[in-house]
mmCIF file of C-alpha atoms in Angstrom:
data_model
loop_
_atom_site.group_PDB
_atom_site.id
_atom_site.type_symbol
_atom_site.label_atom_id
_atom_site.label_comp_id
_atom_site.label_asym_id
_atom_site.label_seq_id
_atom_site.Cartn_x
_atom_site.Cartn_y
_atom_site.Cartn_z
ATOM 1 C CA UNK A 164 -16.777 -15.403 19.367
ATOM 2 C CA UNK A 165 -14.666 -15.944 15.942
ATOM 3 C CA UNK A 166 -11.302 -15.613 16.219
ATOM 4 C CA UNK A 167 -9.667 -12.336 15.009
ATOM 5 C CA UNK A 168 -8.642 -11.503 11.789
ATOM 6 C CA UNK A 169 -5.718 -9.770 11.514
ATOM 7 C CA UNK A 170 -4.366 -7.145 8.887
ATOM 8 C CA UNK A 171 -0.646 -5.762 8.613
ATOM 9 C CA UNK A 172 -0.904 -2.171 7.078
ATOM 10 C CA UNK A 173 2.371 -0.499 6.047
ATOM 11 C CA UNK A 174 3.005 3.053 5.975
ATOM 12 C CA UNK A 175 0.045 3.138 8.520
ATOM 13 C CA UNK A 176 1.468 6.335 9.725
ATOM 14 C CA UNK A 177 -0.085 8.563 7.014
ATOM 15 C CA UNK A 178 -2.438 9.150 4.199
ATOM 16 C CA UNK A 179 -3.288 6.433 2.356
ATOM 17 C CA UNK A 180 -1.715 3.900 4.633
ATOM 18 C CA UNK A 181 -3.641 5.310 7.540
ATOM 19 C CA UNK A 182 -7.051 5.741 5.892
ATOM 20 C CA UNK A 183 -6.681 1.710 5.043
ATOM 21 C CA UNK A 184 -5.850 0.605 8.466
ATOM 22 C CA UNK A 185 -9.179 3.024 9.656
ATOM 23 C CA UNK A 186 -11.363 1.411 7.065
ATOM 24 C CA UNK A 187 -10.198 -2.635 7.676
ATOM 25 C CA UNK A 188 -10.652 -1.829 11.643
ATOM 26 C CA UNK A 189 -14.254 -0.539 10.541
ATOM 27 C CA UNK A 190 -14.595 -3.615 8.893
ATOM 28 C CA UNK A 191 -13.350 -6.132 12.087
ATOM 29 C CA UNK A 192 -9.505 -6.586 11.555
ATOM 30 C CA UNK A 193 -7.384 -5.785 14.340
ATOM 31 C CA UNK A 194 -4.613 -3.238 12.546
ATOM 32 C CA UNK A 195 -1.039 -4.108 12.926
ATOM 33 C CA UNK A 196 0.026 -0.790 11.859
ATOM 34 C CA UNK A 197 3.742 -0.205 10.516
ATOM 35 C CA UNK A 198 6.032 2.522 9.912
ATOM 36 C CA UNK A 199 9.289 4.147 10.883
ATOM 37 C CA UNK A 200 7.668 7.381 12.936
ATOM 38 C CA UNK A 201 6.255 5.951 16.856
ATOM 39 C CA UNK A 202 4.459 8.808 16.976
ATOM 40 C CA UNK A 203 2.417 9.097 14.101
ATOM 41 C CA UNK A 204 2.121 5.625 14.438
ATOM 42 C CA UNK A 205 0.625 6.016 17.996
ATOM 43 C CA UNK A 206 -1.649 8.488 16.713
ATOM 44 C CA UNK A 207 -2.871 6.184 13.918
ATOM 45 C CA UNK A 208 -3.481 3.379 16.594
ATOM 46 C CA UNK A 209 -5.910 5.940 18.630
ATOM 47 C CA UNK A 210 -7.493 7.185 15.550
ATOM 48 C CA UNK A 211 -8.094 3.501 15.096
ATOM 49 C CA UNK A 212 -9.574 3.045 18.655
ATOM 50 C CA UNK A 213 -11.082 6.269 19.102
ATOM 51 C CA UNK A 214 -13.278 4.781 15.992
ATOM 52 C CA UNK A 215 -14.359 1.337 17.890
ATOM 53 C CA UNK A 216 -11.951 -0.669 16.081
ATOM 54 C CA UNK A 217 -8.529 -2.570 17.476
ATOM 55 C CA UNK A 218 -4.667 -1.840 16.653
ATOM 56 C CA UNK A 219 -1.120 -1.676 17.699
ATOM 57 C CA UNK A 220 1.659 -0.607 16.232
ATOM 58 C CA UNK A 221 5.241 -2.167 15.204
ATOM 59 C CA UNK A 222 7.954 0.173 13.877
ATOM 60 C CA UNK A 223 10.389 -0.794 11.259
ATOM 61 C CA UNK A 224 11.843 0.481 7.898
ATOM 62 C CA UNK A 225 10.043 -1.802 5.211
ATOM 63 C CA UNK A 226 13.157 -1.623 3.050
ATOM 64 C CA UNK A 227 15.357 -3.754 4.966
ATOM 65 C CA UNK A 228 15.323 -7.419 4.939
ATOM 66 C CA UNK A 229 15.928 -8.660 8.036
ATOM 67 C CA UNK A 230 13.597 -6.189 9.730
ATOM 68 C CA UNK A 231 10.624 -8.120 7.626
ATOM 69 C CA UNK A 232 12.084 -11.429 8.539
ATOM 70 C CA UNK A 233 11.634 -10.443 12.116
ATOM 71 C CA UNK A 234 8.448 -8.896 11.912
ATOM 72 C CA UNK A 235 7.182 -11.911 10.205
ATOM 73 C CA UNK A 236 8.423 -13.860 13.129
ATOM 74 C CA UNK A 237 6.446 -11.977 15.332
ATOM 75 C CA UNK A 238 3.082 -12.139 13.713
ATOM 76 C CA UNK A 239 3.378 -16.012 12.888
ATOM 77 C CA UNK A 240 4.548 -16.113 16.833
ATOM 78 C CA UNK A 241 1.760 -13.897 18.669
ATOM 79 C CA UNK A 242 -0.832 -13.875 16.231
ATOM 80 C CA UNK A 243 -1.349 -17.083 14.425
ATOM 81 C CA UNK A 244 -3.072 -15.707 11.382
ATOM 82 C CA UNK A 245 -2.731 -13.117 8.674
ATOM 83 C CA UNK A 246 -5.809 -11.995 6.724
ATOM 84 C CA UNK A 247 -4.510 -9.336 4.951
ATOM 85 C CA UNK A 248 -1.268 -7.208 4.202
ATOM 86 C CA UNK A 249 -1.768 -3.524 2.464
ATOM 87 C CA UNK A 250 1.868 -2.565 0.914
ATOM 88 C CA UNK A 251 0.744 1.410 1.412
ATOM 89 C CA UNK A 252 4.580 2.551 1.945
ATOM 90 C CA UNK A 253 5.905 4.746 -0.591
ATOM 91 C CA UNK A 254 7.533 7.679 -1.635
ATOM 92 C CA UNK A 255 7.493 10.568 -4.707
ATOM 93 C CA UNK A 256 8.959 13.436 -6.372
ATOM 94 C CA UNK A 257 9.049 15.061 -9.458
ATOM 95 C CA UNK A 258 11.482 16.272 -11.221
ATOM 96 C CA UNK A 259 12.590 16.139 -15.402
ATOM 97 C CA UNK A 260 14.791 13.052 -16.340
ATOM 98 C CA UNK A 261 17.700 15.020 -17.244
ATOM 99 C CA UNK A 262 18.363 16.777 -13.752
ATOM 100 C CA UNK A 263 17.368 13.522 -11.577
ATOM 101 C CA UNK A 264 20.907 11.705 -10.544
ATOM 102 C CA UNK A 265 21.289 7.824 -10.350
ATOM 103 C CA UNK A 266 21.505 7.953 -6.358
ATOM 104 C CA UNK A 267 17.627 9.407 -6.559
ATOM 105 C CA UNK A 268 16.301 7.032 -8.977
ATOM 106 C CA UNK A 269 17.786 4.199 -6.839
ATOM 107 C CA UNK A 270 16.624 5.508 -3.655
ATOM 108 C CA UNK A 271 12.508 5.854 -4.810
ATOM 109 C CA UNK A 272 12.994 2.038 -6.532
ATOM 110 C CA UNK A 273 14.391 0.419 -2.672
ATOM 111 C CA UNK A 274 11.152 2.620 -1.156
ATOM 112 C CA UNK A 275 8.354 2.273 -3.971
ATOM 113 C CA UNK A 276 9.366 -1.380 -5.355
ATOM 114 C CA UNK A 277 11.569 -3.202 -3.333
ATOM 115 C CA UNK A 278 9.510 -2.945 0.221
ATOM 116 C CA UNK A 279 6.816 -4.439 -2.017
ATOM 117 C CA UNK A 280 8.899 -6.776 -3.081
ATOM 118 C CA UNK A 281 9.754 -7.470 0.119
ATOM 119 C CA UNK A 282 6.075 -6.978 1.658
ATOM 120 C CA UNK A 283 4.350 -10.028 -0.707
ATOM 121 C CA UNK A 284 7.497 -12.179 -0.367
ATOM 122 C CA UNK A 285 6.876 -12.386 3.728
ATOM 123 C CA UNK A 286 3.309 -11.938 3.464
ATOM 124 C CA UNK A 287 3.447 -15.188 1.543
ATOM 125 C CA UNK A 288 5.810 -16.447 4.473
ATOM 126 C CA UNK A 289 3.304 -15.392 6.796
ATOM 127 C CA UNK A 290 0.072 -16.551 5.381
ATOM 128 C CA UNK A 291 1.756 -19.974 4.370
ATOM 129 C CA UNK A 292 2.929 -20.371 8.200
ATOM 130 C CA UNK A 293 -0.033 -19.656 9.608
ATOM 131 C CA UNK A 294 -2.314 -21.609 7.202
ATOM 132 C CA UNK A 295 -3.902 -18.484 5.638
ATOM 133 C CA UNK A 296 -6.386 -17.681 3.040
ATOM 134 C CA UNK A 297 -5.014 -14.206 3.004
ATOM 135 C CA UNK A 298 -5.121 -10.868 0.243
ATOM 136 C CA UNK A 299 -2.060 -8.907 -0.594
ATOM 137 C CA UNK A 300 -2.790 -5.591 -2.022
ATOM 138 C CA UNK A 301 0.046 -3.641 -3.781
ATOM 139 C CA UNK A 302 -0.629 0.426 -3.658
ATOM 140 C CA UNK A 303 0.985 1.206 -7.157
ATOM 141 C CA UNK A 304 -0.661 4.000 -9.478
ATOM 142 C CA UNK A 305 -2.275 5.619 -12.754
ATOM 143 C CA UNK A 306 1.292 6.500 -12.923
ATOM 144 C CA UNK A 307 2.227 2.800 -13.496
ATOM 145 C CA UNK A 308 0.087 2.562 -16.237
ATOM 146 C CA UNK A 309 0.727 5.993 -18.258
ATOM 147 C CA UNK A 310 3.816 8.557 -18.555
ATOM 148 C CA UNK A 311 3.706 11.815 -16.762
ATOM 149 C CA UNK A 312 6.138 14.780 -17.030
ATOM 150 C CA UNK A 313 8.850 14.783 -14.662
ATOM 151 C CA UNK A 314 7.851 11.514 -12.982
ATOM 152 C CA UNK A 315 10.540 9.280 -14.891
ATOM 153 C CA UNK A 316 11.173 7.693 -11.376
ATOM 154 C CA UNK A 317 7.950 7.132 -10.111
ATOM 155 C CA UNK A 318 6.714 5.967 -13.359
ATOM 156 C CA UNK A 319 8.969 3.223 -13.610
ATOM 157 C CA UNK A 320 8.544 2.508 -9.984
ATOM 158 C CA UNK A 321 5.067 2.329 -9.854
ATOM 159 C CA UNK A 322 4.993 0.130 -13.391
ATOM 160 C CA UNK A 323 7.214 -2.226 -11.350
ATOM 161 C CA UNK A 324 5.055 -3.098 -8.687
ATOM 162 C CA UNK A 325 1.632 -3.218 -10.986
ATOM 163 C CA UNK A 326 3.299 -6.032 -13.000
ATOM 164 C CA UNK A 327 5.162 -7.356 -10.050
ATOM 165 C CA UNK A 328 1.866 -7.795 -8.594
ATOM 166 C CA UNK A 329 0.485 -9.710 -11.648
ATOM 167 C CA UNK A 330 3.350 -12.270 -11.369
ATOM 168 C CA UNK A 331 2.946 -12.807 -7.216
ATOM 169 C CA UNK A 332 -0.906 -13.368 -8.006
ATOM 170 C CA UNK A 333 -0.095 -16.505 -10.176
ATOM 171 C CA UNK A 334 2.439 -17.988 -7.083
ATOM 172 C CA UNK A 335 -0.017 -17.013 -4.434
ATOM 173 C CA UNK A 336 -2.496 -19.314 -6.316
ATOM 174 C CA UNK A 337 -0.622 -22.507 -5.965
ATOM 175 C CA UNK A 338 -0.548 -21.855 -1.885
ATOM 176 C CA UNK A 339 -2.521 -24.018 0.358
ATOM 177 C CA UNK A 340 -4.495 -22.193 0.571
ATOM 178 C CA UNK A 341 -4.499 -20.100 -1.705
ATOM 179 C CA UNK A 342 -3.501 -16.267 -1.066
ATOM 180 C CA UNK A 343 -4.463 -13.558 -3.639
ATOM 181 C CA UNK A 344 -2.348 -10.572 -4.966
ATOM 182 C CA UNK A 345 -3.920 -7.270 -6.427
ATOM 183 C CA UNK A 346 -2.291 -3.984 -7.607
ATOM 184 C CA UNK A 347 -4.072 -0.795 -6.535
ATOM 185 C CA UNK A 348 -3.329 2.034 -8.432
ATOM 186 C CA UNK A 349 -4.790 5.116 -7.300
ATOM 187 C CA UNK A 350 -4.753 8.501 -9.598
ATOM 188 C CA UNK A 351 -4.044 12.165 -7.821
ATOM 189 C CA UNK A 352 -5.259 11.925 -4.615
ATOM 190 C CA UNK A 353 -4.993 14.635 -1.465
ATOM 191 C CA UNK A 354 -2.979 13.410 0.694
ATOM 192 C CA UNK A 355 0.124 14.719 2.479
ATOM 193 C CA UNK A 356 2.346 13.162 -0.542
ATOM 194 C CA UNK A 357 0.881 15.942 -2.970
ATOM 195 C CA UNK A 358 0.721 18.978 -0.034
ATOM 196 C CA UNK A 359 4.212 18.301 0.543
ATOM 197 C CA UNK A 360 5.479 18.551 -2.646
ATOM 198 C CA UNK A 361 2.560 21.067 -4.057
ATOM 199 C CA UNK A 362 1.130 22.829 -1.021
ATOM 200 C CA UNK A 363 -2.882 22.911 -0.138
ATOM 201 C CA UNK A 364 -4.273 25.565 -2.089
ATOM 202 C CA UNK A 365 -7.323 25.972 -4.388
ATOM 203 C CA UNK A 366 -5.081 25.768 -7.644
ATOM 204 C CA UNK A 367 -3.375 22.423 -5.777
ATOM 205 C CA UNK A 368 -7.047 21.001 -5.655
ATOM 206 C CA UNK A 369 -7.845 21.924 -9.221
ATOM 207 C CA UNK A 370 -5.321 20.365 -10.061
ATOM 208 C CA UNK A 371 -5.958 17.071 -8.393
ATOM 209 C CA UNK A 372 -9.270 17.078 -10.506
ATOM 210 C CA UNK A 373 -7.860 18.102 -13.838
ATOM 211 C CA UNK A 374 -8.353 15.413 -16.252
ATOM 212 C CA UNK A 375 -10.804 13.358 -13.943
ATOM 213 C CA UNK A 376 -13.690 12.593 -15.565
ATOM 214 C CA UNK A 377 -15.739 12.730 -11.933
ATOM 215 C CA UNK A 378 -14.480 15.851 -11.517
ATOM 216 C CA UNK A 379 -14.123 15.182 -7.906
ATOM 217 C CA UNK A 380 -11.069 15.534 -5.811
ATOM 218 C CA UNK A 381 -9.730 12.160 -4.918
ATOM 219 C CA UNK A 382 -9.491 11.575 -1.253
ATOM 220 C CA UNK A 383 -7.785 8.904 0.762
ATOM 221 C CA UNK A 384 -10.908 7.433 1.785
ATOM 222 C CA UNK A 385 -12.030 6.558 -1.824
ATOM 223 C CA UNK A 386 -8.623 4.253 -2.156
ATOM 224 C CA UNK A 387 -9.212 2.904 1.569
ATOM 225 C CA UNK A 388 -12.886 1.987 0.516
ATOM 226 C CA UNK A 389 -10.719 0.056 -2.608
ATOM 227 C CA UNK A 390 -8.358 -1.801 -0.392
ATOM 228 C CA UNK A 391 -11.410 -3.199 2.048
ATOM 229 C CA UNK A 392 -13.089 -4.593 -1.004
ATOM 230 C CA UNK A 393 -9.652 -6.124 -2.312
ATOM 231 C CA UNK A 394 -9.055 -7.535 1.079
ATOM 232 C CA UNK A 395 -12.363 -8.962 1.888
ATOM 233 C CA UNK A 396 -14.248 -11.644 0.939
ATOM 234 C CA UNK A 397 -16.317 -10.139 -1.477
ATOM 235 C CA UNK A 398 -13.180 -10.181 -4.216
ATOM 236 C CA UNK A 399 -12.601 -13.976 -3.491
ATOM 237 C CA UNK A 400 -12.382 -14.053 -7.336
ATOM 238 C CA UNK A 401 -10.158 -11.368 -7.940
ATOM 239 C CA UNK A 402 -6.837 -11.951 -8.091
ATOM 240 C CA UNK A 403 -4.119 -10.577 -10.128
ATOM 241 C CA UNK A 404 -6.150 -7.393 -11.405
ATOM 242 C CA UNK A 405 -5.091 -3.503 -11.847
ATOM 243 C CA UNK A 406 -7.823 -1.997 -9.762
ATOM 244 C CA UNK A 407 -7.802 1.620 -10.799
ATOM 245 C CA UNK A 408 -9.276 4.229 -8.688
ATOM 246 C CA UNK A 409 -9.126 7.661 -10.330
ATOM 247 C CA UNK A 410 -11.967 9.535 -10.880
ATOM 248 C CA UNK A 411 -11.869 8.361 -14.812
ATOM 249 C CA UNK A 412 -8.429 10.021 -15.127
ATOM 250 C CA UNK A 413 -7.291 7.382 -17.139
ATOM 251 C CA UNK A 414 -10.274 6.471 -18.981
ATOM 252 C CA UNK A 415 -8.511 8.508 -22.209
#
């Protein structure tokens, strides 16, 4: 039997983050699911077995330093190997440029940018210590790459962490061996982010198609299909890319 490969999944406990860890356990990784809820993270772990596949789950806020550093310990410690890390966490909100304070703005960069900040640097740690040939893929957005109303905040967030990702994919090259970095960067997509600030309604779901060339409503499945190809080994030659995944949203 081949040994395991392992993938760390953060913000397992939801939408996109969840949908990733389901798809990688389809694919053979045991899920080391993260978040700061135990119970949606339990219920992510059973969706996980419940579907053949293997996972546990860690709590702890990706924001904060030292919570990473001892994660990372753990991993390197009890699992020996790190094929993959999806930097799913993240947060949103909308609202114009004029009415959103400093304190808001600051709190959306520490959730959007710096966990992924703080995600590759350890994931490097991680993959260096245990000698491997791992994939780091950032979840940004279409948002990172054009301006929408009211999203001053998450604009600039998500732009962060697409070029971010550009400059951790040159670094991860000179590992031994070598671990790649990839940006994500999904467009509108139905998940609990857009109920929860929109609602689930029939003019929420048009909405989620307008402007998308597919004219198909984007569900958290289509980016989880995105992250299994970025973390396996059929991208072995993709590093450093903006993988978009939007229905032709941004094709204009």
């Amino acid at each position: 039997m081949s040994d395991p490969r392992y993938a760390v999944v953060t913000g397992a406990t939801s939408g996109i983050g969840r949908a990733a860890a389901l798809r990688l356990a389809a694919d053979g990784f045991h899920i080391i699911a993260t978040g700061r809820n135990a119970e949606r993270g339990a219920a992510t772990v059973e969706a996980v077995e419940k579907a053949g596949g293997s996972a546990h789950f860690h709590a702890f806020d990706v924001t904060d330093e030292r919570a990473w550093a001892d994660f990372a310990e753990h991993v390197v410690a009890d699992h020996g190997s790190l094929s993959a890390l999806i930097n799913s966490a993240g947060g949103f909100f909308t609202k114009p440029l004029s009415d959103t304070t400093l304190e808001e703005f600051r709190d959306l960069w520490n959730v959007d940018v710096e966990s992924v900040v703080l995600g590759t640097k350890y994931g490097f740690r991680m993959m260096r210590d245990t000698k491997s040939a791992g994939s780091i893929v950032n979840i940004s957005s279409l948002a990172g790459l054009i301006g929408l109303e009211d999203c001053a905040a998450y604009c600039a967030a998500k732009a962060a962490v697409t070029h971010f990702s550009r400059v951790a994919a040159l670094e991860g090259a000179q590992m031994d061996p070598p671990v790649r970095v990839n940006s994500l960067n999904p467009g509108v997509i139905m998940t609990e982010m857009i109920t929860g600030a929109y609602g689930d309604s029939p003019e929420v779901r048009d909405f989620v198609m307008d402007g998308n060339a597919l004219m198909r409503v984007g569900l958290a499945e289509d980016i989880a299909n995105a992250c299994a190809y970025l973390a396996g080994p059929q991208s072995r030659m993709v590093t450093g890319t903006t993988m978009l995944v939007d229905g032709g949203r941004g094709a204009d």
